[in-house]
Amino acid sequence: MSTIPKTHLVSGFETTGSYDVIKTLEVETPQITSPTDIIIKNKYAGVNFIDGYFRMGVYPSANKPHIFGREGSGVVTAVGDAVTKYKVGDNVAYMSPNAFAQHVKLPEDYIQILKLKNEASESDFKIYGGALLQSLTALTFITEAHEVKKDEFILVWAAAGGVGSILVQLASQRGAKVIAIASTTDKLEKAKELGAEYVINYKTEDVVARVKDITGGKGVAASFNSVGKSSFESSFESLARKGTLVSFGNASGVVPPFAINRLSAKNITLLRPQVFGYITEESEWKHYSTILREELDSGKLKFEISKVYPLKDYSQAAKDLESGATTGKLVIEIPQ
């Protein structure tokens, strides 16, 4: 068993607030305390909106300091005496809290860990360190929140962003007619390159009117909305009879209380899912992570990492992400 240092660097906060509460802290390193523990030395971790929700107090945090990060990649550097599934030197990616840290501890039976190939490259660590949360969100949502089918009209908000760009690709692969929504010409062009058949600039166009025009007045079978408050009504009004609104983000704020009887007019389905609810069982994790690995390794799914930040600059990464100006995925490089 390798020796783990007594302290390590993390990015976190001790009080909620704006970007100024983000700190690089030196805290005690997790140690092997159970015979089934494993320690992963992180190399990369993905930047996601959910970290901002914890920082601003939208989601409560039980522990202080709260350590950012929900996904990462690295190398197993220590294992408990009873561990049989992993060995020191294994390359892995995972979905778990506390990823913006030099080390993370997980139990051997933790489900959301994916073994990478023995000869994993720096690029592999970078991609898998940032790909899991958003890619599996998109993959599970188009399968279970609303099963996307050939020739359906599907509306994707923030279509050039992390989850949005993956939704566009996966839905297009299934033969759906994707309508991509974004805020700039460049972002809409990117969405078209990824497979969107139609595009709407929500800043200059009437979204509902354009959707009705594109769909011959019927509306879309499903709207995948990560934006939240500012776009909820447009999403709702854009749905066809028996349409599905998948609301899964708060980028513009939390959606206000909603009168459930509004669903009745067109037999609408409304969901507020999160990815972990679809990959709770080991069989579910294996199913979806296997599909994702095939998509990534074959090149069918184009996963763009637009910028890599050092751990100490996470505050800037958060600002860039939350400004809405970025495309693709932002990744944190963990100091070694």
Coordinates of C-alpha atoms in Angstrom, one line a residue:
M1 CA 0.0 0.0 0.0
S2 CA 1.4 3.4 -1.0
T3 CA 2.0 6.2 1.5
I4 CA -0.5 8.9 1.2
P5 CA 0.6 12.5 2.3
K6 CA -0.9 13.9 5.4
T7 CA -2.3 17.0 3.6
H8 CA -3.4 17.8 0.1
L9 CA -4.8 20.7 -1.9
V10 CA -8.5 21.1 -2.7
S11 CA -10.8 23.8 -4.1
G12 CA -13.7 24.6 -1.9
F13 CA -15.7 27.0 0.2
E14 CA -16.5 27.5 3.8
T15 CA -19.4 30.0 3.4
T16 CA -21.8 30.3 0.5
G17 CA -21.6 33.3 -1.8
S18 CA -20.2 34.6 -5.1
Y19 CA -16.9 33.7 -6.7
D20 CA -14.8 35.3 -3.9
V21 CA -15.7 32.4 -1.5
I22 CA -13.9 29.9 -3.7
K23 CA -10.5 29.1 -2.1
T24 CA -7.6 26.7 -2.6
L25 CA -7.3 25.0 0.7
E26 CA -4.8 22.7 2.3
V27 CA -6.7 20.0 4.3
E28 CA -6.1 16.6 5.7
T29 CA -5.8 13.9 3.0
P30 CA -8.2 11.0 3.1
Q31 CA -6.5 7.8 4.4
I32 CA -7.3 4.1 4.3
T33 CA -9.4 3.5 7.3
S34 CA -11.4 0.5 6.1
P35 CA -10.0 -2.7 4.5
T36 CA -12.3 -2.0 1.5
D37 CA -11.2 1.6 0.9
I38 CA -9.4 2.8 -2.2
I39 CA -7.5 6.1 -2.7
I40 CA -7.4 7.8 -6.2
K41 CA -4.8 10.4 -7.0
N42 CA -6.7 12.8 -9.3
K43 CA -5.4 14.1 -12.6
Y44 CA -8.4 15.9 -14.1
A45 CA -11.9 16.9 -13.0
G46 CA -14.9 18.3 -14.8
V47 CA -16.4 21.7 -14.3
N48 CA -20.2 21.6 -13.9
F49 CA -23.0 24.0 -13.0
I50 CA -23.9 21.9 -10.0
D51 CA -20.9 23.2 -8.1
G52 CA -22.2 26.7 -8.5
Y53 CA -25.6 25.7 -7.1
F54 CA -23.8 24.4 -3.9
R55 CA -21.6 27.6 -3.7
M56 CA -24.6 29.9 -4.0
G57 CA -26.7 27.9 -1.5
V58 CA -29.3 26.7 -4.1
Y59 CA -28.4 23.2 -2.9
P60 CA -27.5 22.6 0.7
S61 CA -24.0 21.4 1.6
A62 CA -23.6 19.2 4.7
N63 CA -19.9 19.5 5.1
K64 CA -17.5 22.5 5.5
P65 CA -15.3 23.1 3.8
H66 CA -17.3 22.0 0.9
I67 CA -15.0 20.5 -1.8
F68 CA -16.0 21.2 -5.3
G69 CA -16.1 18.6 -8.2
R70 CA -18.5 15.8 -9.1
E71 CA -16.4 13.8 -11.5
G72 CA -12.7 13.0 -12.1
S73 CA -10.0 10.7 -13.4
G74 CA -6.7 9.5 -11.9
V75 CA -4.7 6.6 -10.7
V76 CA -5.4 4.3 -7.8
T77 CA -2.5 4.9 -5.3
A78 CA -3.6 2.9 -2.3
V79 CA -6.0 0.1 -1.5
G80 CA -7.3 -1.6 1.7
D81 CA -6.2 -5.1 2.6
A82 CA -9.5 -6.6 1.5
V83 CA -9.8 -4.9 -1.9
T84 CA -9.9 -7.3 -4.9
K85 CA -11.5 -5.2 -7.7
Y86 CA -8.7 -2.6 -7.9
K87 CA -5.0 -2.5 -7.5
V88 CA -2.4 0.2 -7.1
G89 CA -1.7 1.6 -10.6
D90 CA -5.2 1.2 -12.0
N91 CA -6.3 4.1 -14.2
V92 CA -9.9 5.1 -13.4
A93 CA -12.6 7.7 -14.0
Y94 CA -15.5 8.2 -11.6
M95 CA -18.5 10.3 -10.6
S96 CA -18.4 11.3 -7.0
P97 CA -18.2 14.5 -4.9
N98 CA -14.9 16.0 -3.8
A99 CA -13.2 15.6 -7.1
F100 CA -11.4 19.1 -7.0
A101 CA -8.7 17.6 -4.8
Q102 CA -5.4 15.9 -5.2
H103 CA -6.9 12.7 -3.6
V104 CA -10.3 11.2 -3.2
K105 CA -11.3 8.1 -1.1
L106 CA -14.1 5.7 -2.3
P107 CA -15.2 2.3 -1.1
E108 CA -14.3 -0.6 -3.4
D109 CA -18.0 -1.3 -4.0
Y110 CA -18.7 2.3 -5.1
I111 CA -20.7 1.8 -8.3
Q112 CA -19.8 4.8 -10.5
I113 CA -16.2 4.0 -11.2
L114 CA -15.0 3.2 -14.7
K115 CA -11.7 1.4 -15.3
L116 CA -9.6 3.0 -18.1
K117 CA -7.2 1.1 -20.2
N118 CA -3.8 0.3 -18.7
E119 CA -2.0 2.4 -21.3
A120 CA -4.3 5.4 -20.8
S121 CA -2.9 8.6 -22.3
E122 CA -3.0 12.1 -20.9
S123 CA -5.8 12.8 -23.4
D124 CA -7.8 9.8 -22.1
F125 CA -7.5 11.1 -18.5
K126 CA -8.5 14.5 -19.6
I127 CA -11.6 13.3 -21.6
Y128 CA -12.8 10.8 -19.1
G129 CA -12.2 13.2 -16.3
G130 CA -14.7 15.6 -17.8
A131 CA -17.0 13.4 -19.9
L132 CA -18.9 11.2 -17.5
L133 CA -21.4 13.5 -15.8
Q134 CA -22.7 15.5 -18.8
S135 CA -22.5 12.6 -21.2
L136 CA -24.3 10.1 -19.0
T137 CA -26.9 12.8 -18.2
A138 CA -27.6 13.2 -21.9
L139 CA -27.6 9.5 -22.6
T140 CA -29.9 8.5 -19.7
F141 CA -32.3 11.4 -20.3
I142 CA -32.8 10.6 -24.0
T143 CA -33.4 6.9 -23.0
E144 CA -35.5 7.2 -19.9
A145 CA -36.7 10.7 -19.2
H146 CA -38.0 10.8 -22.8
E147 CA -37.1 8.0 -25.2
V148 CA -36.0 9.8 -28.3
K149 CA -37.3 8.2 -31.5
K150 CA -36.7 8.5 -35.2
D151 CA -38.3 11.5 -36.9
E152 CA -39.4 13.2 -33.6
F153 CA -38.9 16.9 -33.2
I154 CA -36.7 17.4 -30.2
L155 CA -35.9 20.8 -28.7
V156 CA -32.4 21.3 -27.1
W157 CA -31.7 24.4 -25.1
A158 CA -28.0 25.6 -24.6
A159 CA -27.3 23.4 -27.5
A160 CA -23.6 24.3 -27.8
G161 CA -22.9 23.8 -24.0
G162 CA -21.7 20.7 -22.2
V163 CA -24.9 18.6 -21.9
G164 CA -26.6 20.3 -24.9
S165 CA -23.9 19.5 -27.4
I166 CA -24.1 15.8 -26.4
L167 CA -27.9 15.8 -26.5
V168 CA -27.8 17.2 -30.0
Q169 CA -25.4 14.4 -31.2
L170 CA -27.1 11.5 -29.5
A171 CA -30.6 12.6 -30.5
S172 CA -29.5 13.1 -34.1
Q173 CA -27.9 9.6 -34.1
R174 CA -31.3 8.2 -33.2
G175 CA -32.8 10.0 -36.2
A176 CA -34.6 12.7 -34.4
K177 CA -35.1 16.2 -36.0
V178 CA -33.2 18.3 -33.5
I179 CA -34.0 22.0 -33.0
A180 CA -31.1 23.6 -31.3
I181 CA -31.4 26.8 -29.3
A182 CA -28.5 29.1 -28.4
S183 CA -27.6 32.7 -28.0
T184 CA -25.1 33.4 -30.8
T185 CA -24.5 32.6 -34.5
D186 CA -21.3 30.8 -33.6
K187 CA -23.0 28.5 -31.1
L188 CA -25.8 27.8 -33.5
E189 CA -23.3 26.9 -36.3
K190 CA -21.6 24.5 -33.9
A191 CA -24.9 22.9 -33.1
K192 CA -25.5 22.4 -36.8
E193 CA -22.1 20.8 -37.2
L194 CA -23.1 18.3 -34.4
G195 CA -26.3 17.3 -36.2
A196 CA -29.0 19.8 -35.4
E197 CA -31.4 20.1 -38.3
Y198 CA -32.9 23.5 -37.2
V199 CA -31.5 26.3 -35.1
I200 CA -33.1 29.2 -33.2
N201 CA -31.4 32.2 -31.7
Y202 CA -33.4 32.8 -28.5
K203 CA -32.1 36.4 -28.2
T204 CA -33.4 37.5 -31.6
E205 CA -36.2 35.2 -32.4
D206 CA -39.5 34.2 -30.9
V207 CA -38.8 30.6 -29.8
V208 CA -42.4 29.4 -29.6
A209 CA -43.4 30.9 -33.0
R210 CA -40.3 29.4 -34.7
V211 CA -41.0 26.0 -33.2
K212 CA -44.6 26.1 -34.4
D213 CA -43.4 27.1 -37.8
I214 CA -40.7 24.3 -38.0
T215 CA -43.1 21.6 -36.7
G216 CA -46.1 22.6 -38.8
G217 CA -48.0 23.9 -35.7
K218 CA -47.7 20.7 -33.8
G219 CA -44.8 21.4 -31.4
V220 CA -42.0 19.2 -30.2
A221 CA -42.2 15.7 -28.7
A222 CA -39.7 16.8 -26.0
S223 CA -37.8 19.8 -24.8
F224 CA -34.6 19.3 -22.9
N225 CA -34.1 22.4 -20.8
S226 CA -31.0 23.1 -18.7
V227 CA -31.6 26.9 -18.6
G228 CA -34.3 26.9 -16.0
K229 CA -36.4 30.0 -15.0
S230 CA -36.1 32.2 -18.0
S231 CA -36.9 29.6 -20.6
F232 CA -39.4 27.3 -18.8
E233 CA -42.5 28.9 -20.3
S234 CA -41.1 28.9 -23.8
S235 CA -40.3 25.2 -23.4
F236 CA -43.7 24.5 -22.1
E237 CA -45.5 26.3 -24.9
S238 CA -43.4 24.6 -27.5
L239 CA -44.6 21.1 -26.6
A240 CA -46.9 19.0 -28.8
R241 CA -49.8 17.1 -27.4
K242 CA -48.4 14.3 -25.2
G243 CA -45.1 16.1 -25.2
T244 CA -42.4 15.9 -22.5
L245 CA -40.6 18.7 -20.7
V246 CA -37.3 17.6 -19.2
S247 CA -36.2 20.4 -16.9
F248 CA -32.7 19.7 -15.5
G249 CA -30.9 22.9 -14.8
N250 CA -31.0 26.3 -13.1
A251 CA -28.6 28.4 -15.2
S252 CA -31.0 31.3 -15.3
G253 CA -32.5 30.6 -11.8
V254 CA -34.8 28.1 -10.2
V255 CA -38.1 27.5 -12.0
P256 CA -40.9 29.1 -9.9
P257 CA -43.8 27.0 -8.5
F258 CA -45.9 25.5 -11.2
A259 CA -49.7 24.7 -11.2
I260 CA -49.9 21.0 -12.0
N261 CA -53.3 21.3 -13.7
R262 CA -51.6 23.1 -16.6
L263 CA -50.4 19.7 -17.8
S264 CA -53.9 18.6 -18.6
A265 CA -54.6 20.7 -21.7
K266 CA -52.2 18.7 -23.8
N267 CA -51.5 15.7 -21.6
I268 CA -48.0 17.0 -20.9
T269 CA -45.3 15.0 -19.0
L270 CA -43.0 17.1 -16.8
L271 CA -39.8 15.7 -15.2
R272 CA -37.0 17.1 -13.1
P273 CA -34.5 14.2 -13.3
Q274 CA -30.9 13.9 -12.3
V275 CA -28.4 11.4 -13.7
F276 CA -27.7 9.5 -10.5
G277 CA -31.3 8.3 -10.3
Y278 CA -30.7 6.4 -13.5
I279 CA -27.4 4.8 -12.6
T280 CA -28.0 3.7 -9.0
E281 CA -27.8 0.0 -9.6
E282 CA -24.6 -1.7 -10.8
S283 CA -26.4 -3.1 -13.8
E284 CA -27.5 0.4 -14.8
W285 CA -24.0 1.8 -14.4
K286 CA -22.5 -0.9 -16.5
H287 CA -25.1 -0.6 -19.2
Y288 CA -24.8 3.2 -19.7
S289 CA -21.0 3.5 -19.1
T290 CA -20.4 0.7 -21.7
I291 CA -22.5 2.6 -24.3
L292 CA -20.7 5.8 -23.4
R293 CA -17.2 4.2 -23.7
E294 CA -18.2 2.8 -27.2
E295 CA -19.4 6.3 -28.3
L296 CA -16.3 8.0 -27.1
D297 CA -13.7 5.5 -28.2
S298 CA -15.2 5.1 -31.6
G299 CA -15.4 8.8 -32.2
K300 CA -19.1 8.7 -32.8
L301 CA -19.5 11.1 -29.9
K302 CA -17.4 14.2 -30.3
F303 CA -16.4 15.5 -26.8
E304 CA -14.9 18.9 -27.0
I305 CA -12.7 20.2 -24.1
S306 CA -12.6 23.9 -24.8
K307 CA -10.3 24.9 -21.9
V308 CA -8.2 23.4 -19.1
Y309 CA -7.6 25.4 -15.9
P310 CA -5.2 24.7 -13.0
L311 CA -6.9 23.9 -9.8
K312 CA -6.0 27.3 -8.3
D313 CA -7.9 29.0 -11.1
Y314 CA -11.3 27.3 -10.6
S315 CA -12.8 30.6 -9.7
Q316 CA -12.2 31.8 -13.2
A317 CA -13.5 28.6 -14.7
A318 CA -16.7 29.0 -12.7
K319 CA -17.1 32.6 -13.9
D320 CA -16.5 31.5 -17.5
L321 CA -19.0 28.7 -17.3
E322 CA -21.7 30.7 -15.5
S323 CA -21.4 33.6 -17.9
G324 CA -22.9 31.5 -20.7
A325 CA -20.0 32.4 -23.0
T326 CA -18.4 29.0 -23.2
T327 CA -18.9 26.0 -25.4
G328 CA -18.0 22.4 -24.9
K329 CA -16.4 21.2 -21.6
L330 CA -14.2 23.0 -19.1
V331 CA -11.8 20.8 -17.1
I332 CA -9.6 21.3 -14.1
E333 CA -6.0 20.0 -14.0
I334 CA -5.1 18.7 -10.6
P335 CA -1.5 19.4 -9.4
Q336 CA 0.6 16.3 -9.0

